[in-house]
Tab-separated table of C-alpha atoms and ligand atoms in Angstrom:
chain	number	residue	atom	x	y	z
A	10	UNK	CA	-80.434	107.461	-2.339
A	11	UNK	CA	-81.231	109.111	-5.813
A	12	UNK	CA	-82.683	106.819	-8.309
A	13	UNK	CA	-82.462	106.354	-12.206
A	14	UNK	CA	-85.713	105.235	-13.971
A	15	UNK	CA	-84.290	104.854	-17.534
A	16	UNK	CA	-85.204	102.073	-20.236
A	17	UNK	CA	-82.935	99.177	-20.024
A	18	UNK	CA	-82.114	99.240	-23.706
A	19	UNK	CA	-82.431	101.852	-26.513
A	20	UNK	CA	-82.939	101.539	-30.315
A	21	UNK	CA	-83.737	103.592	-33.214
A	22	UNK	CA	-87.379	103.204	-33.678
A	23	UNK	CA	-87.935	105.029	-37.159
A	24	UNK	CA	-86.009	106.992	-39.886
A	25	UNK	CA	-86.866	109.945	-42.333
A	26	UNK	CA	-85.146	112.004	-44.764
A	27	UNK	CA	-85.301	114.692	-47.039
A	28	UNK	CA	-82.923	115.380	-50.092
A	29	UNK	CA	-82.550	118.700	-51.500
A	30	UNK	CA	-84.498	118.958	-54.665
A	31	UNK	CA	-81.721	120.459	-57.142
A	32	UNK	CA	-79.832	117.710	-58.750
A	33	UNK	CA	-76.594	118.916	-59.804
A	34	UNK	CA	-74.280	116.950	-61.833
A	35	UNK	CA	-70.193	117.364	-61.860
A	36	UNK	CA	-70.797	118.961	-65.462
A	37	UNK	CA	-72.642	122.067	-63.822
A	38	UNK	CA	-69.571	122.797	-61.694
A	39	UNK	CA	-66.469	121.760	-63.699
A	40	UNK	CA	-65.865	125.029	-65.599
A	41	UNK	CA	-65.528	127.091	-62.404
A	42	UNK	CA	-62.743	125.066	-60.885
A	43	UNK	CA	-61.144	123.883	-64.298
A	44	UNK	CA	-62.064	120.243	-63.698
A	45	UNK	CA	-63.734	117.183	-65.367
A	46	UNK	CA	-66.546	114.989	-64.843
A	47	UNK	CA	-64.156	112.143	-65.154
A	48	UNK	CA	-61.443	113.564	-62.635
A	49	UNK	CA	-64.046	114.320	-59.964
A	50	UNK	CA	-65.544	110.630	-60.290
A	51	UNK	CA	-62.288	109.224	-60.142
A	52	UNK	CA	-60.881	111.101	-57.095
A	53	UNK	CA	-64.218	110.919	-55.153
A	54	UNK	CA	-66.849	108.581	-56.738
A	55	UNK	CA	-69.163	111.738	-56.679
A	56	UNK	CA	-71.371	111.815	-60.162
A	57	UNK	CA	-74.057	114.452	-58.698
A	58	UNK	CA	-74.880	116.233	-55.757
A	59	UNK	CA	-78.077	117.635	-54.045
A	60	UNK	CA	-78.363	121.746	-53.433
A	61	UNK	CA	-81.363	123.295	-51.725
A	62	UNK	CA	-83.454	125.805	-53.312
A	63	UNK	CA	-83.850	128.993	-51.036
A	64	UNK	CA	-87.077	127.843	-49.659
A	65	UNK	CA	-85.316	124.497	-48.607
A	66	UNK	CA	-84.251	125.901	-45.245
A	67	UNK	CA	-82.641	124.132	-42.469
A	68	UNK	CA	-85.885	124.205	-40.429
A	69	UNK	CA	-87.925	123.023	-43.561
A	70	UNK	CA	-85.532	120.046	-44.559
A	71	UNK	CA	-85.410	119.005	-40.845
A	72	UNK	CA	-89.151	119.147	-40.168
A	73	UNK	CA	-89.888	117.193	-43.389
A	74	UNK	CA	-87.347	114.370	-42.454
A	75	UNK	CA	-88.842	114.324	-38.741
A	76	UNK	CA	-92.155	113.868	-39.692
A	77	UNK	CA	-91.143	110.905	-41.738
A	78	UNK	CA	-89.129	109.548	-38.976
A	79	UNK	CA	-92.040	109.911	-36.371
A	80	UNK	CA	-94.387	108.332	-38.924
A	81	UNK	CA	-91.878	105.588	-39.681
A	82	UNK	CA	-91.537	105.006	-35.685
A	83	UNK	CA	-95.377	105.477	-35.020
A	84	UNK	CA	-94.578	108.067	-32.504
A	85	UNK	CA	-96.616	111.338	-31.723
A	86	UNK	CA	-94.442	114.462	-31.676
A	87	UNK	CA	-95.934	115.004	-28.133
A	88	UNK	CA	-94.182	111.492	-26.930
A	89	UNK	CA	-90.753	113.436	-28.096
A	90	UNK	CA	-88.929	114.883	-24.864
A	91	UNK	CA	-85.660	115.952	-26.560
A	92	UNK	CA	-84.653	117.311	-30.024
A	93	UNK	CA	-81.014	117.306	-31.033
A	94	UNK	CA	-80.004	118.800	-34.209
A	95	UNK	CA	-76.491	118.279	-35.371
A	96	UNK	CA	-75.469	120.930	-37.924
A	97	UNK	CA	-72.802	123.328	-38.900
A	98	UNK	CA	-74.898	125.332	-41.420
A	99	UNK	CA	-77.407	126.955	-39.432
A	100	UNK	CA	-76.422	130.535	-40.019
A	101	UNK	CA	-77.969	132.028	-36.724
A	102	UNK	CA	-75.484	131.512	-33.748
A	103	UNK	CA	-78.229	131.566	-31.383
A	104	UNK	CA	-80.759	130.494	-30.637
A	105	UNK	CA	-80.274	126.889	-31.511
A	106	UNK	CA	-82.702	125.954	-34.770
A	107	UNK	CA	-83.665	122.707	-32.669
A	108	UNK	CA	-86.177	124.824	-30.444
A	109	UNK	CA	-87.999	126.037	-33.559
A	110	UNK	CA	-88.033	122.701	-35.228
A	111	UNK	CA	-89.394	120.990	-31.845
A	112	UNK	CA	-92.149	123.718	-31.889
A	113	UNK	CA	-93.278	123.538	-35.210
A	114	UNK	CA	-93.443	119.642	-35.129
A	115	UNK	CA	-95.858	120.166	-32.168
A	116	UNK	CA	-93.735	118.837	-29.219
A	117	UNK	CA	-94.899	119.718	-25.727
A	118	UNK	CA	-92.074	121.860	-24.918
A	119	UNK	CA	-89.359	119.283	-25.610
A	120	UNK	CA	-85.713	120.049	-24.623
A	121	UNK	CA	-84.043	121.430	-27.973
A	122	UNK	CA	-80.382	122.026	-28.712
A	123	UNK	CA	-78.056	121.901	-31.646
A	124	UNK	CA	-74.650	120.268	-31.492
A	125	UNK	CA	-71.450	121.017	-33.666
A	126	UNK	CA	-69.661	118.167	-34.394
A	127	UNK	CA	-69.416	118.530	-38.249
A	128	UNK	CA	-69.770	115.419	-40.227
A	129	UNK	CA	-69.939	113.343	-37.142
A	130	UNK	CA	-72.616	115.341	-35.665
A	131	UNK	CA	-75.351	112.780	-36.178
A	132	UNK	CA	-73.390	109.986	-34.620
A	133	UNK	CA	-72.573	112.096	-31.699
A	134	UNK	CA	-76.417	112.800	-31.525
A	135	UNK	CA	-77.397	109.079	-31.709
A	136	UNK	CA	-75.064	108.425	-28.844
A	137	UNK	CA	-76.263	111.145	-26.519
A	138	UNK	CA	-80.005	110.119	-27.319
A	139	UNK	CA	-79.391	106.529	-26.306
A	140	UNK	CA	-77.709	107.289	-23.142
A	141	UNK	CA	-80.675	109.720	-22.322
A	142	UNK	CA	-83.390	106.876	-23.147
A	143	UNK	CA	-81.148	104.463	-21.085
A	144	UNK	CA	-80.693	106.841	-18.070
A	145	UNK	CA	-84.044	108.298	-18.133
A	146	UNK	CA	-83.117	111.858	-18.873
A	147	UNK	CA	-85.898	111.408	-21.951
A	148	UNK	CA	-88.305	108.666	-23.109
A	149	UNK	CA	-87.930	109.293	-26.711
A	150	UNK	CA	-85.697	111.565	-28.621
A	151	UNK	CA	-85.480	112.943	-31.795
A	152	UNK	CA	-82.082	113.130	-33.491
A	153	UNK	CA	-81.492	115.470	-36.498
A	154	UNK	CA	-78.451	115.927	-39.036
A	155	UNK	CA	-79.112	118.717	-41.345
A	156	UNK	CA	-77.014	120.659	-43.735
A	157	UNK	CA	-77.061	123.461	-46.387
A	158	UNK	CA	-73.377	123.210	-47.006
A	159	UNK	CA	-74.012	125.197	-50.323
A	160	UNK	CA	-74.361	128.155	-48.473
A	161	UNK	CA	-70.775	127.970	-47.239
A	162	UNK	CA	-69.131	126.392	-50.131
A	163	UNK	CA	-66.990	128.365	-52.793
A	164	UNK	CA	-67.983	127.245	-55.917
A	165	UNK	CA	-64.686	128.468	-57.198
A	166	UNK	CA	-62.566	126.445	-54.847
A	167	UNK	CA	-61.146	123.130	-56.632
A	168	UNK	CA	-60.674	121.085	-53.375
A	169	UNK	CA	-64.374	121.685	-52.155
A	170	UNK	CA	-66.831	122.890	-54.509
A	171	UNK	CA	-67.640	119.416	-55.848
A	172	UNK	CA	-67.697	117.870	-52.434
A	173	UNK	CA	-70.467	119.503	-50.371
A	174	UNK	CA	-74.206	119.154	-50.384
A	175	UNK	CA	-77.506	119.705	-48.588
A	176	UNK	CA	-80.338	117.590	-46.977
A	177	UNK	CA	-81.369	116.319	-43.660
A	178	UNK	CA	-81.858	112.786	-42.070
A	179	UNK	CA	-83.817	112.086	-38.509
A	180	UNK	CA	-83.982	109.159	-36.579
A	181	UNK	CA	-86.269	108.480	-33.360
A	182	UNK	CA	-84.640	106.930	-30.563
A	183	UNK	CA	-86.749	105.406	-27.826
A	184	UNK	CA	-86.968	102.405	-25.480
A	185	UNK	CA	-86.486	98.815	-26.659
A	186	UNK	CA	-86.822	95.113	-25.250
A	187	UNK	CA	-83.486	94.400	-26.778
A	188	UNK	CA	-80.247	96.769	-27.186
A	189	UNK	CA	-80.617	98.616	-30.522
A	190	UNK	CA	-77.556	100.797	-29.958
A	191	UNK	CA	-74.349	99.793	-29.033
A	192	UNK	CA	-71.708	101.955	-27.016
A	193	UNK	CA	-70.355	105.179	-29.006
A	194	UNK	CA	-66.797	105.281	-29.614
A	195	UNK	CA	-65.978	108.865	-30.026
A	196	UNK	CA	-63.257	111.279	-29.834
A	197	UNK	CA	-61.236	114.182	-31.352
A	198	UNK	CA	-57.887	115.313	-32.617
A	199	UNK	CA	-57.787	119.243	-31.989
A	200	UNK	CA	-54.134	119.143	-33.276
A	201	UNK	CA	-55.709	119.066	-36.651
A	202	UNK	CA	-58.169	121.708	-35.788
A	203	UNK	CA	-57.113	123.464	-39.007
A	204	UNK	CA	-57.768	120.817	-41.487
A	205	UNK	CA	-61.333	121.499	-42.502
A	206	UNK	CA	-62.822	125.099	-41.291
A	207	UNK	CA	-64.608	128.143	-42.093
A	208	UNK	CA	-61.858	130.552	-43.551
A	209	UNK	CA	-62.352	133.032	-40.930
A	210	UNK	CA	-64.842	133.768	-38.109
A	211	UNK	CA	-67.703	136.021	-38.490
A	212	UNK	CA	-65.900	139.110	-36.519
A	213	UNK	CA	-63.177	138.957	-39.144
A	214	UNK	CA	-65.612	138.821	-42.031
A	215	UNK	CA	-67.626	142.124	-40.552
A	216	UNK	CA	-64.278	143.754	-39.886
A	217	UNK	CA	-62.973	143.001	-43.186
A	218	UNK	CA	-63.388	145.938	-46.195
A	219	UNK	CA	-64.998	143.308	-48.287
A	220	UNK	CA	-66.964	141.210	-46.652
A	221	UNK	CA	-67.274	137.624	-48.110
A	222	UNK	CA	-69.015	134.255	-46.681
A	223	UNK	CA	-66.292	132.542	-44.515
A	224	UNK	CA	-66.666	129.410	-46.713
A	225	UNK	CA	-65.235	125.998	-46.085
A	226	UNK	CA	-61.527	125.421	-46.557
A	227	UNK	CA	-59.939	122.000	-46.590
A	228	UNK	CA	-56.850	120.387	-46.873
A	229	UNK	CA	-58.171	117.475	-48.693
A	230	UNK	CA	-55.095	115.223	-49.040
A	231	UNK	CA	-54.264	115.172	-44.835
A	232	UNK	CA	-58.080	114.437	-44.433
A	233	UNK	CA	-57.891	111.852	-46.675
A	234	UNK	CA	-55.019	110.060	-45.165
A	235	UNK	CA	-56.299	110.504	-41.625
A	236	UNK	CA	-59.834	109.110	-42.471
A	237	UNK	CA	-58.624	106.314	-44.466
A	238	UNK	CA	-56.178	104.795	-41.931
A	239	UNK	CA	-57.189	106.192	-38.566
A	240	UNK	CA	-61.095	105.475	-38.979
A	241	UNK	CA	-60.660	101.642	-39.675
A	242	UNK	CA	-59.100	101.441	-36.201
A	243	UNK	CA	-62.184	103.456	-34.614
A	244	UNK	CA	-64.401	100.866	-36.577
A	245	UNK	CA	-62.602	97.970	-35.071
A	246	UNK	CA	-63.099	99.425	-31.196
A	247	UNK	CA	-66.587	100.309	-31.912
A	248	UNK	CA	-67.208	96.459	-33.006
A	249	UNK	CA	-65.270	95.254	-29.890
A	250	UNK	CA	-67.148	97.456	-27.688
A	251	UNK	CA	-70.515	96.004	-28.998
A	252	UNK	CA	-69.182	92.445	-28.653
A	253	UNK	CA	-69.235	91.629	-32.327
A	254	UNK	CA	-67.007	91.073	-35.072
A	255	UNK	CA	-66.964	92.267	-38.782
A	256	UNK	CA	-68.530	88.790	-39.369
A	257	UNK	CA	-71.667	89.766	-37.565
A	258	UNK	CA	-72.344	92.652	-39.643
A	259	UNK	CA	-74.782	93.139	-42.433
A	260	UNK	CA	-74.388	96.861	-43.372
A	261	UNK	CA	-71.596	99.429	-43.278
A	262	UNK	CA	-72.601	102.732	-43.323
A	263	UNK	CA	-69.583	105.257	-43.160
A	264	UNK	CA	-69.906	108.978	-43.558
A	265	UNK	CA	-70.347	109.728	-47.173
A	266	UNK	CA	-67.081	111.810	-47.995
A	267	UNK	CA	-65.479	110.143	-50.774
A	268	UNK	CA	-66.007	106.791	-51.994
A	269	UNK	CA	-61.977	105.943	-52.046
A	270	UNK	CA	-62.407	106.636	-48.291
A	271	UNK	CA	-65.104	104.187	-48.111
A	272	UNK	CA	-63.320	101.439	-49.969
A	273	UNK	CA	-59.812	102.243	-48.134
A	274	UNK	CA	-61.873	101.597	-44.707
A	275	UNK	CA	-63.592	98.433	-45.953
A	276	UNK	CA	-60.114	97.045	-47.153
A	277	UNK	CA	-58.494	98.088	-43.840
A	278	UNK	CA	-61.158	96.301	-41.730
A	279	UNK	CA	-61.183	93.178	-43.854
A	280	UNK	CA	-65.136	93.563	-44.282
A	281	UNK	CA	-66.430	90.342	-45.632
A	282	UNK	CA	-68.222	90.367	-49.003
A	283	UNK	CA	-71.663	89.767	-47.607
A	284	UNK	CA	-71.595	93.136	-45.795
A	285	UNK	CA	-73.192	95.742	-48.105
A	286	UNK	CA	-71.778	99.250	-47.833
A	287	UNK	CA	-73.420	102.362	-48.161
A	288	UNK	CA	-72.502	104.435	-51.430
A	289	UNK	CA	-74.999	107.218	-51.388
A	290	UNK	CA	-72.003	109.685	-51.806
A	291	UNK	CA	-72.341	109.199	-55.614
A	292	UNK	CA	-75.628	110.854	-56.037
A	293	UNK	CA	-75.611	113.069	-52.823
A	294	UNK	CA	-72.358	114.390	-52.478
A	295	UNK	CA	-71.146	114.919	-48.823
A	296	UNK	CA	-73.951	116.096	-46.749
A	297	UNK	CA	-72.109	116.316	-43.586
A	298	UNK	CA	-74.297	115.858	-40.533
A	299	UNK	CA	-76.668	114.456	-42.701
A	300	UNK	CA	-74.621	112.130	-44.675
A	301	UNK	CA	-75.188	108.818	-42.477
A	302	UNK	CA	-79.011	108.908	-42.030
A	303	UNK	CA	-79.215	109.949	-45.613
A	304	UNK	CA	-77.124	106.912	-46.572
A	305	UNK	CA	-78.713	104.553	-44.247
A	306	UNK	CA	-82.327	105.369	-45.445
A	307	UNK	CA	-81.303	105.116	-49.091
A	308	UNK	CA	-80.160	101.343	-48.405
A	309	UNK	CA	-83.364	100.592	-46.552
A	310	UNK	CA	-85.718	102.097	-49.439
A	311	UNK	CA	-83.342	100.342	-51.856
A	312	UNK	CA	-83.560	96.729	-50.127
A	313	UNK	CA	-79.761	96.750	-49.160
A	314	UNK	CA	-80.681	97.099	-45.580
A	315	UNK	CA	-83.830	95.822	-43.701
A	316	UNK	CA	-85.192	95.929	-40.322
A	317	UNK	CA	-83.297	94.107	-37.839
A	318	UNK	CA	-80.031	94.131	-39.601
A	319	UNK	CA	-76.776	95.064	-37.760
A	320	UNK	CA	-75.160	98.080	-39.001
A	321	UNK	CA	-71.887	99.917	-38.289
A	322	UNK	CA	-72.289	103.612	-38.363
A	323	UNK	CA	-69.018	105.796	-38.313
A	324	UNK	CA	-68.831	109.291	-39.050
A	325	UNK	CA	-65.952	111.887	-39.037
A	326	UNK	CA	-64.705	115.520	-40.120
A	327	UNK	CA	-63.653	118.716	-38.961
A	328	UNK	CA	-62.382	119.076	-35.602
A	329	UNK	CA	-61.148	116.730	-36.269
A	330	UNK	CA	-64.160	114.733	-34.600
A	331	UNK	CA	-65.419	111.195	-34.849
A	332	UNK	CA	-68.066	109.050	-33.631
A	333	UNK	CA	-69.289	105.594	-34.212
A	334	UNK	CA	-71.729	102.974	-33.017
A	335	UNK	CA	-73.167	99.570	-33.853
A	336	UNK	CA	-77.050	99.739	-34.738
A	337	UNK	CA	-79.931	97.761	-35.272
A	338	UNK	CA	-81.490	98.934	-38.303
A	339	UNK	CA	-85.225	100.381	-37.470
B	11	COA	C1	-60.476	116.608	-52.239
B	11	COA	C2	-59.534	115.466	-53.112
B	11	COA	C3	-60.625	114.762	-53.798
B	11	COA	C4	-58.385	115.760	-53.727
B	11	COA	O1	-57.609	114.794	-54.285
B	11	COA	P1	-56.076	114.689	-54.324
B	11	COA	O2	-55.707	113.572	-54.936
B	11	COA	O3	-55.869	114.805	-52.622
B	11	COA	O4	-55.782	116.101	-54.999
B	11	COA	P2	-54.642	117.027	-54.651
B	11	COA	O5	-55.138	118.291	-53.920
B	11	COA	O6	-53.446	116.411	-53.958
B	11	COA	O7	-54.226	117.248	-56.058
B	11	COA	C5	-53.614	116.390	-57.236
B	11	COA	C6	-53.707	117.147	-58.178
B	11	COA	O8	-54.800	117.234	-58.927
B	11	COA	C7	-55.406	118.695	-59.259
B	11	COA	N1	-56.874	119.034	-58.741
B	11	COA	C8	-57.090	119.291	-57.648
B	11	COA	N2	-58.315	119.652	-57.569
B	11	COA	C9	-58.694	119.473	-58.569
B	11	COA	C10	-60.103	119.323	-59.516
B	11	COA	N3	-61.287	119.843	-58.343
B	11	COA	N4	-60.179	119.104	-60.864
B	11	COA	C11	-59.092	118.605	-61.286
B	11	COA	N5	-57.576	118.767	-60.945
B	11	COA	C12	-57.558	119.171	-59.499
B	11	COA	C13	-54.072	119.453	-58.525
B	11	COA	O9	-53.704	120.526	-59.058
B	11	COA	C14	-53.085	118.293	-58.547
B	11	COA	O10	-52.301	118.602	-59.876
B	11	COA	P3	-50.639	118.198	-59.910
B	11	COA	O11	-50.509	116.843	-59.570
B	11	COA	O12	-50.651	118.464	-61.321
B	11	COA	O13	-50.192	119.222	-59.105
B	11	COA	C15	-59.167	114.525	-51.796
B	11	COA	O14	-57.856	114.924	-51.272
B	11	COA	C16	-60.189	113.917	-50.863
B	11	COA	O15	-61.128	113.584	-51.392
B	11	COA	N6	-59.997	114.098	-49.485
B	11	COA	C17	-60.912	113.940	-48.585
B	11	COA	C18	-61.691	115.156	-48.554
B	11	COA	C19	-63.124	114.550	-47.884
B	11	COA	O16	-63.408	113.637	-47.923
B	11	COA	N7	-63.574	115.373	-46.833
B	11	COA	C20	-64.590	115.637	-46.209
B	11	COA	C21	-64.334	114.717	-44.805
B	11	COA	S1	-65.355	115.210	-43.743
């Protein structure tokens, strides 16, 4: 008979983040897109965003966030058995950036791979990591969400220029005496594959007479409708699967896409007033795979979330892909 020797429970043991260093207020972007600070704030809730310098690479930001997460968890890099990097803006298709990050951190030949689930990537990674710990595939897993979306955003595109940003967030997932990560509820709607995507694939770029970066393009209004209505249902399913209700929540950390989507979801979910809501998008913009850990960590640092709180994470984006889980705050 085959045996499985995993931990009975998994939890987030530590968290770390790295915010790209350039603070870019709306006023710096509006001329190129014939917009105003007021319009952007009203439609998205974004006041400023973070852009990376050339030195702040995917690897540099990931390693910085990860070292913080390891220290926060009290875990040595050699205890990490697997590194999962969620990103859509690592420009080299192969090899995965995860192997370079695992090596730089000093892991002992940890398994390392990248996943592409856009803004939902981090929550996919946390779901995988928890199942790996519980099944015995890994003792500790480092999950990183990292993006340099400024590399693939057209500063002249009115629908995207003010939305996307750069940064990294990481958590250590490991064994725990009580359950700290509820079942992941995830899925996709490939019928809407075209709503957020790169303009063209790399082969088309190379074959073009005037090659340009295949920047992100988005049908904003359709994404807005889908996220506002469909994701509230997924949020409820996630609470049901974890065996709790909105009344048991302390913290709500939705993907930081747009403040109006966050508010629409909170209304549709009938979140009680005591539930504190992540609003990192105002100063960070949408950092895709890094958005949820950046938002959660800000809440911890600001005192809006504390260790032991019950939090609902939910993320959604290109694909369309989504993933959500209830977690205990590390
Ligand atoms: C991008 C977004 C803010 C645009 O807002 P919107 O209300 O849908 O805007 P629309 O494209 O319908 O345009 C509405 C009007 O604003 C104008 N407009 C569009 N972009 C503008 C800009 N950047 N500045 C000023 N005006 C703008 C349009 O020309 C249009 O004007 P009109 O009514 O005179 O024709 C909104 O669709 C959104 O946030 N979508 C979700 C995107 C998202 O979160 N994506 C990430 C998910 S992972």
